[in-house]
Amino acid sequence: MKPYVLIAEDESAVSELLFYNLKKEDYDVAIASDGEEAMLMIEERAPDLLLLDWMLPKVSGIEVCRRVRSGGTNPNLPIIMLTARGEESDRIRGLDTGADDYVTKPFSTTELMARVRAVLRRIRPGLKDDRITVGDIEIDRVAHKVARNGQDIHLGPTEFRLLDYFMQHPGRVFSREQLLDTVWGSDVYVEARTVDVHVGRLRKALRQEGGDDPIRTVRSAGYALRAD
C-alpha cells in the first residue's frame, strides 16, 4: 500500500507544492487547512506521516502535536513540523512537544522530501529498499555509496540523487524538465541544460573503470538508465 501523508497547512501555495511533490513520489496525500480539520482527519484515518504547520488556525500545530502525543488513537504518529519560526527555542519547543523533525520555512522541497523518506523508512523499513541494483550498478541509499562491478564510484550529491532516481525507474525516459522538478525541486530555478552537465558527470563517474555507458540519451525526449 502507498504511504499516506496528511498535510496540515493553511497556506494554499505551500500545501499545493507539498501535495504535488508527494504525489510525484507516489504517496497517498490529503490536506487539512486548519488544526480542527487535521484532528478529525487523523481520527478518521491514521496517516503514516503528518506534515504539520505550526501556525494553523482554530487549533495551532503545536497544540495538534501535543494532543496527538498525549493519547488518542495515534500517539506514535510521525510528525514533521513546518514553521517560519527559526529560533532555537522554537525548534526545541517543537521537538519537546513531540515532533520527530522540524523544518523551517522557506524550505528546500528536495530536502523536505528526503526527510519524509527518512522518517517513513524508520517506521516502515520495507517501504523503500536501502539498496537497489540495476545491472552491474548498486546504490546504497543509507550509506550513500555507489558501486559498479564491485568497484566504488564516487559521486557528488546531485549526481547521487540523479542516479538514485534513475535506478528507481530503470528503462524509463525522463525529460530534462522532469529531472529538474524531481532532483532539484520545483521551487528551484535551474537552467534545463544544467541537467546535461550533471548527466555528463554521472556518465563519466560510472565509466571510470571502463564498461558500457549505462545512461541512454533519447533524442528530443531525455535520458534513461538502461534496464539490462
CSV table of C-alpha atoms in Angstrom, one decimal:
chain,number,residue,atom,x,y,z
A,1,MET,CA,0.0,0.0,0.0
A,2,LYS,CA,1.1,3.6,-0.6
A,3,PRO,CA,2.2,5.5,2.5
A,4,TYR,CA,-0.5,8.0,3.5
A,5,VAL,CA,0.8,11.5,4.2
A,6,LEU,CA,-1.5,14.2,5.8
A,7,ILE,CA,-0.6,17.8,5.1
A,8,ALA,CA,-1.9,20.2,7.8
A,9,GLU,CA,-1.2,23.7,6.3
A,10,ASP,CA,-3.3,26.8,5.8
A,11,GLU,CA,-1.2,28.5,3.1
A,12,SER,CA,-2.6,27.1,-0.1
A,13,ALA,CA,0.6,27.8,-2.1
A,14,VAL,CA,2.6,25.7,0.4
A,15,SER,CA,0.1,22.8,0.7
A,16,GLU,CA,-0.3,22.6,-3.1
A,17,LEU,CA,3.5,22.5,-3.6
A,18,LEU,CA,3.8,19.7,-1.0
A,19,PHE,CA,0.8,17.8,-2.5
A,20,TYR,CA,2.4,18.0,-6.0
A,21,ASN,CA,5.8,16.7,-4.8
A,22,LEU,CA,4.4,14.0,-2.5
A,23,LYS,CA,2.1,12.7,-5.3
A,24,LYS,CA,5.1,12.7,-7.7
A,25,GLU,CA,6.8,10.3,-5.2
A,26,ASP,CA,3.8,8.1,-5.3
A,27,TYR,CA,2.4,8.8,-1.8
A,28,ASP,CA,-1.3,8.9,-0.9
A,29,VAL,CA,-1.9,12.5,0.2
A,30,ALA,CA,-4.6,14.6,1.8
A,31,ILE,CA,-4.7,18.2,3.0
A,32,ALA,CA,-6.2,19.8,6.2
A,33,SER,CA,-6.4,23.6,6.2
A,34,ASP,CA,-6.7,24.0,10.0
A,35,GLY,CA,-6.0,22.2,13.2
A,36,GLU,CA,-9.6,21.1,13.9
A,37,GLU,CA,-9.8,19.5,10.4
A,38,ALA,CA,-6.4,17.8,10.9
A,39,MET,CA,-7.5,16.2,14.2
A,40,LEU,CA,-10.8,15.0,12.6
A,41,MET,CA,-8.9,13.5,9.6
A,42,ILE,CA,-6.4,11.8,11.9
A,43,GLU,CA,-9.2,10.2,13.8
A,44,GLU,CA,-11.0,9.1,10.6
A,45,ARG,CA,-7.9,7.6,9.0
A,46,ALA,CA,-4.5,7.3,10.6
A,47,PRO,CA,-1.8,8.7,8.4
A,48,ASP,CA,1.7,7.2,8.1
A,49,LEU,CA,3.1,10.8,8.5
A,50,LEU,CA,1.8,14.2,9.4
A,51,LEU,CA,3.4,17.3,7.9
A,52,LEU,CA,2.2,19.9,10.4
A,53,ASP,CA,2.4,23.7,10.2
A,54,TRP,CA,3.0,25.4,13.5
A,55,MET,CA,0.7,28.4,12.9
A,56,LEU,CA,-2.6,26.7,12.0
A,57,PRO,CA,-5.9,28.5,12.5
A,58,LYS,CA,-8.5,27.2,15.1
A,59,VAL,CA,-6.1,24.8,16.7
A,60,SER,CA,-2.4,25.5,16.4
A,61,GLY,CA,0.0,23.0,15.0
A,62,ILE,CA,1.9,22.8,18.3
A,63,GLU,CA,-1.4,22.0,20.1
A,64,VAL,CA,-2.3,19.4,17.5
A,65,CYS,CA,1.1,17.8,18.1
A,66,ARG,CA,0.5,17.9,21.9
A,67,ARG,CA,-2.9,16.3,21.6
A,68,VAL,CA,-1.6,13.6,19.3
A,69,ARG,CA,1.2,12.7,21.7
A,70,SER,CA,-0.9,12.9,24.9
A,71,GLY,CA,-3.0,9.9,23.9
A,72,GLY,CA,-5.8,9.5,21.4
A,73,THR,CA,-5.7,6.8,18.8
A,74,ASN,CA,-2.4,7.6,17.2
A,75,PRO,CA,0.1,8.7,19.9
A,76,ASN,CA,3.1,7.4,17.8
A,77,LEU,CA,2.1,9.2,14.6
A,78,PRO,CA,5.3,10.5,13.0
A,79,ILE,CA,5.2,14.3,12.7
A,80,ILE,CA,7.4,16.8,10.8
A,81,MET,CA,6.8,20.3,11.9
A,82,LEU,CA,6.8,23.1,9.3
A,83,THR,CA,7.3,26.6,10.6
A,84,ALA,CA,8.6,30.1,9.8
A,85,ARG,CA,9.8,30.2,13.5
A,86,GLY,CA,13.5,29.6,13.2
A,87,GLU,CA,14.7,30.5,16.7
A,88,GLU,CA,16.5,27.7,18.6
A,89,SER,CA,14.0,28.0,21.4
A,90,ASP,CA,11.1,27.4,19.0
A,91,ARG,CA,12.8,24.4,17.5
A,92,ILE,CA,13.4,22.9,21.0
A,93,ARG,CA,9.8,23.6,21.9
A,94,GLY,CA,8.5,21.9,18.8
A,95,LEU,CA,10.7,18.8,19.3
A,96,ASP,CA,9.9,18.7,23.0
A,97,THR,CA,6.2,18.7,22.2
A,98,GLY,CA,6.8,15.5,20.2
A,99,ALA,CA,7.7,16.4,16.6
A,100,ASP,CA,10.0,13.9,15.0
A,101,ASP,CA,11.6,16.6,12.8
A,102,TYR,CA,11.5,20.3,12.4
A,103,VAL,CA,11.8,22.2,9.0
A,104,THR,CA,12.0,26.0,8.8
A,105,LYS,CA,10.3,27.9,6.0
A,106,PRO,CA,11.2,28.7,3.4
A,107,PHE,CA,12.4,25.2,2.9
A,108,SER,CA,14.0,23.2,0.1
A,109,THR,CA,11.4,20.8,-1.4
A,110,THR,CA,14.2,18.3,-2.2
A,111,GLU,CA,15.5,18.3,1.3
A,112,LEU,CA,12.0,18.0,2.8
A,113,MET,CA,11.2,15.0,0.6
A,114,ALA,CA,14.4,13.4,1.8
A,115,ARG,CA,13.4,14.0,5.4
A,116,VAL,CA,9.9,12.5,4.6
A,117,ARG,CA,11.6,9.4,3.2
A,118,ALA,CA,13.9,9.1,6.2
A,119,VAL,CA,11.1,9.3,8.7
A,120,LEU,CA,9.0,6.8,6.8
A,121,ARG,CA,12.0,4.4,6.5
A,122,ARG,CA,12.3,4.5,10.2
A,123,ILE,CA,8.7,3.4,10.8
A,124,ARG,CA,8.3,1.2,7.8
A,125,PRO,CA,11.8,-0.2,7.0
A,126,GLY,CA,10.5,-2.1,4.0
A,127,LEU,CA,9.0,1.0,2.4
A,128,LYS,CA,11.9,1.5,0.1
A,129,ASP,CA,14.9,-0.7,-0.3
A,130,ASP,CA,18.0,0.8,1.1
A,131,ARG,CA,20.0,-1.0,-1.6
A,132,ILE,CA,19.0,-1.0,-5.3
A,133,THR,CA,20.7,-3.0,-8.0
A,134,VAL,CA,20.2,-2.4,-11.7
A,135,GLY,CA,22.5,-4.4,-14.0
A,136,ASP,CA,26.1,-4.1,-12.6
A,137,ILE,CA,25.3,-0.9,-10.6
A,138,GLU,CA,24.4,-1.0,-6.9
A,139,ILE,CA,23.4,2.0,-4.8
A,140,ASP,CA,23.3,2.0,-1.0
A,141,ARG,CA,20.9,4.8,-0.1
A,142,VAL,CA,21.7,4.8,3.6
A,143,ALA,CA,25.5,4.7,3.4
A,144,HIS,CA,25.3,7.0,0.3
A,145,LYS,CA,27.6,4.7,-1.7
A,146,VAL,CA,27.6,3.5,-5.3
A,147,ALA,CA,29.5,0.6,-6.8
A,148,ARG,CA,29.8,-0.8,-10.3
A,149,ASN,CA,31.1,-4.3,-10.8
A,150,GLY,CA,32.1,-4.2,-7.2
A,151,GLN,CA,34.2,-1.1,-7.6
A,152,ASP,CA,33.3,2.0,-5.6
A,153,ILE,CA,32.1,5.0,-7.6
A,154,HIS,CA,32.5,8.5,-6.0
A,155,LEU,CA,29.6,10.8,-6.9
A,156,GLY,CA,28.7,14.4,-5.9
A,157,PRO,CA,25.3,14.9,-4.1
A,158,THR,CA,23.4,15.9,-7.3
A,159,GLU,CA,24.8,13.0,-9.3
A,160,PHE,CA,23.9,10.6,-6.5
A,161,ARG,CA,20.3,11.9,-6.5
A,162,LEU,CA,20.1,11.6,-10.3
A,163,LEU,CA,21.4,8.0,-10.2
A,164,ASP,CA,19.0,7.2,-7.3
A,165,TYR,CA,16.0,8.4,-9.3
A,166,PHE,CA,17.1,6.6,-12.5
A,167,MET,CA,17.6,3.4,-10.6
A,168,GLN,CA,14.1,3.6,-9.1
A,169,HIS,CA,12.8,3.7,-12.7
A,170,PRO,CA,15.1,1.7,-14.9
A,171,GLY,CA,14.4,1.9,-18.6
A,172,ARG,CA,12.0,4.9,-18.2
A,173,VAL,CA,12.8,8.0,-20.2
A,174,PHE,CA,12.7,11.3,-18.3
A,175,SER,CA,12.8,14.8,-19.9
A,176,ARG,CA,15.2,17.5,-18.6
A,177,GLU,CA,12.2,19.2,-17.1
A,178,GLN,CA,11.0,16.1,-15.2
A,179,LEU,CA,14.5,15.6,-13.8
A,180,LEU,CA,14.8,19.2,-12.8
A,181,ASP,CA,11.5,19.0,-10.9
A,182,THR,CA,12.4,15.7,-9.2
A,183,VAL,CA,16.1,16.0,-8.4
A,184,TRP,CA,16.4,19.8,-7.9
A,185,GLY,CA,12.9,20.5,-6.8
A,186,SER,CA,10.2,22.6,-8.5
A,187,ASP,CA,10.9,25.5,-6.2
A,188,VAL,CA,14.5,26.0,-7.5
A,189,TYR,CA,15.2,27.7,-10.8
A,190,VAL,CA,17.9,25.9,-12.7
A,191,GLU,CA,18.6,26.1,-16.5
A,192,ALA,CA,17.5,22.9,-18.3
A,193,ARG,CA,21.0,22.5,-19.7
A,194,THR,CA,22.3,22.0,-16.2
A,195,VAL,CA,20.8,18.5,-16.4
A,196,ASP,CA,23.1,17.7,-19.3
A,197,VAL,CA,26.1,18.8,-17.3
A,198,HIS,CA,25.3,16.6,-14.4
A,199,VAL,CA,24.3,13.6,-16.5
A,200,GLY,CA,27.7,14.0,-18.2
A,201,ARG,CA,29.4,13.9,-14.9
A,202,LEU,CA,27.4,10.9,-13.8
A,203,ARG,CA,28.3,9.1,-17.0
A,204,LYS,CA,32.0,9.9,-16.6
A,205,ALA,CA,32.0,8.6,-13.0
A,206,LEU,CA,30.1,5.4,-13.9
A,207,ARG,CA,32.6,4.6,-16.7
A,208,GLN,CA,35.8,5.4,-14.9
A,209,GLU,CA,36.7,1.7,-14.8
A,210,GLY,CA,35.5,1.2,-18.4
A,211,GLY,CA,32.3,-0.6,-19.4
A,212,ASP,CA,29.3,0.4,-21.4
A,213,ASP,CA,27.5,3.7,-21.0
A,214,PRO,CA,24.6,2.8,-18.7
A,215,ILE,CA,22.7,6.0,-19.5
A,216,ARG,CA,20.8,6.2,-22.8
A,217,THR,CA,20.1,9.6,-24.5
A,218,VAL,CA,16.8,9.6,-26.3
A,219,ARG,CA,16.8,12.4,-28.8
A,220,SER,CA,14.2,15.1,-28.2
A,221,ALA,CA,12.9,13.1,-25.2
A,222,GLY,CA,15.5,12.9,-22.4
A,223,TYR,CA,17.6,10.3,-20.6
A,224,ALA,CA,17.0,6.8,-19.3
A,225,LEU,CA,19.0,4.3,-17.3
A,226,ARG,CA,19.4,1.1,-19.3
A,227,ALA,CA,17.4,-1.7,-17.6
A,228,ASP,CA,19.6,-4.6,-18.7
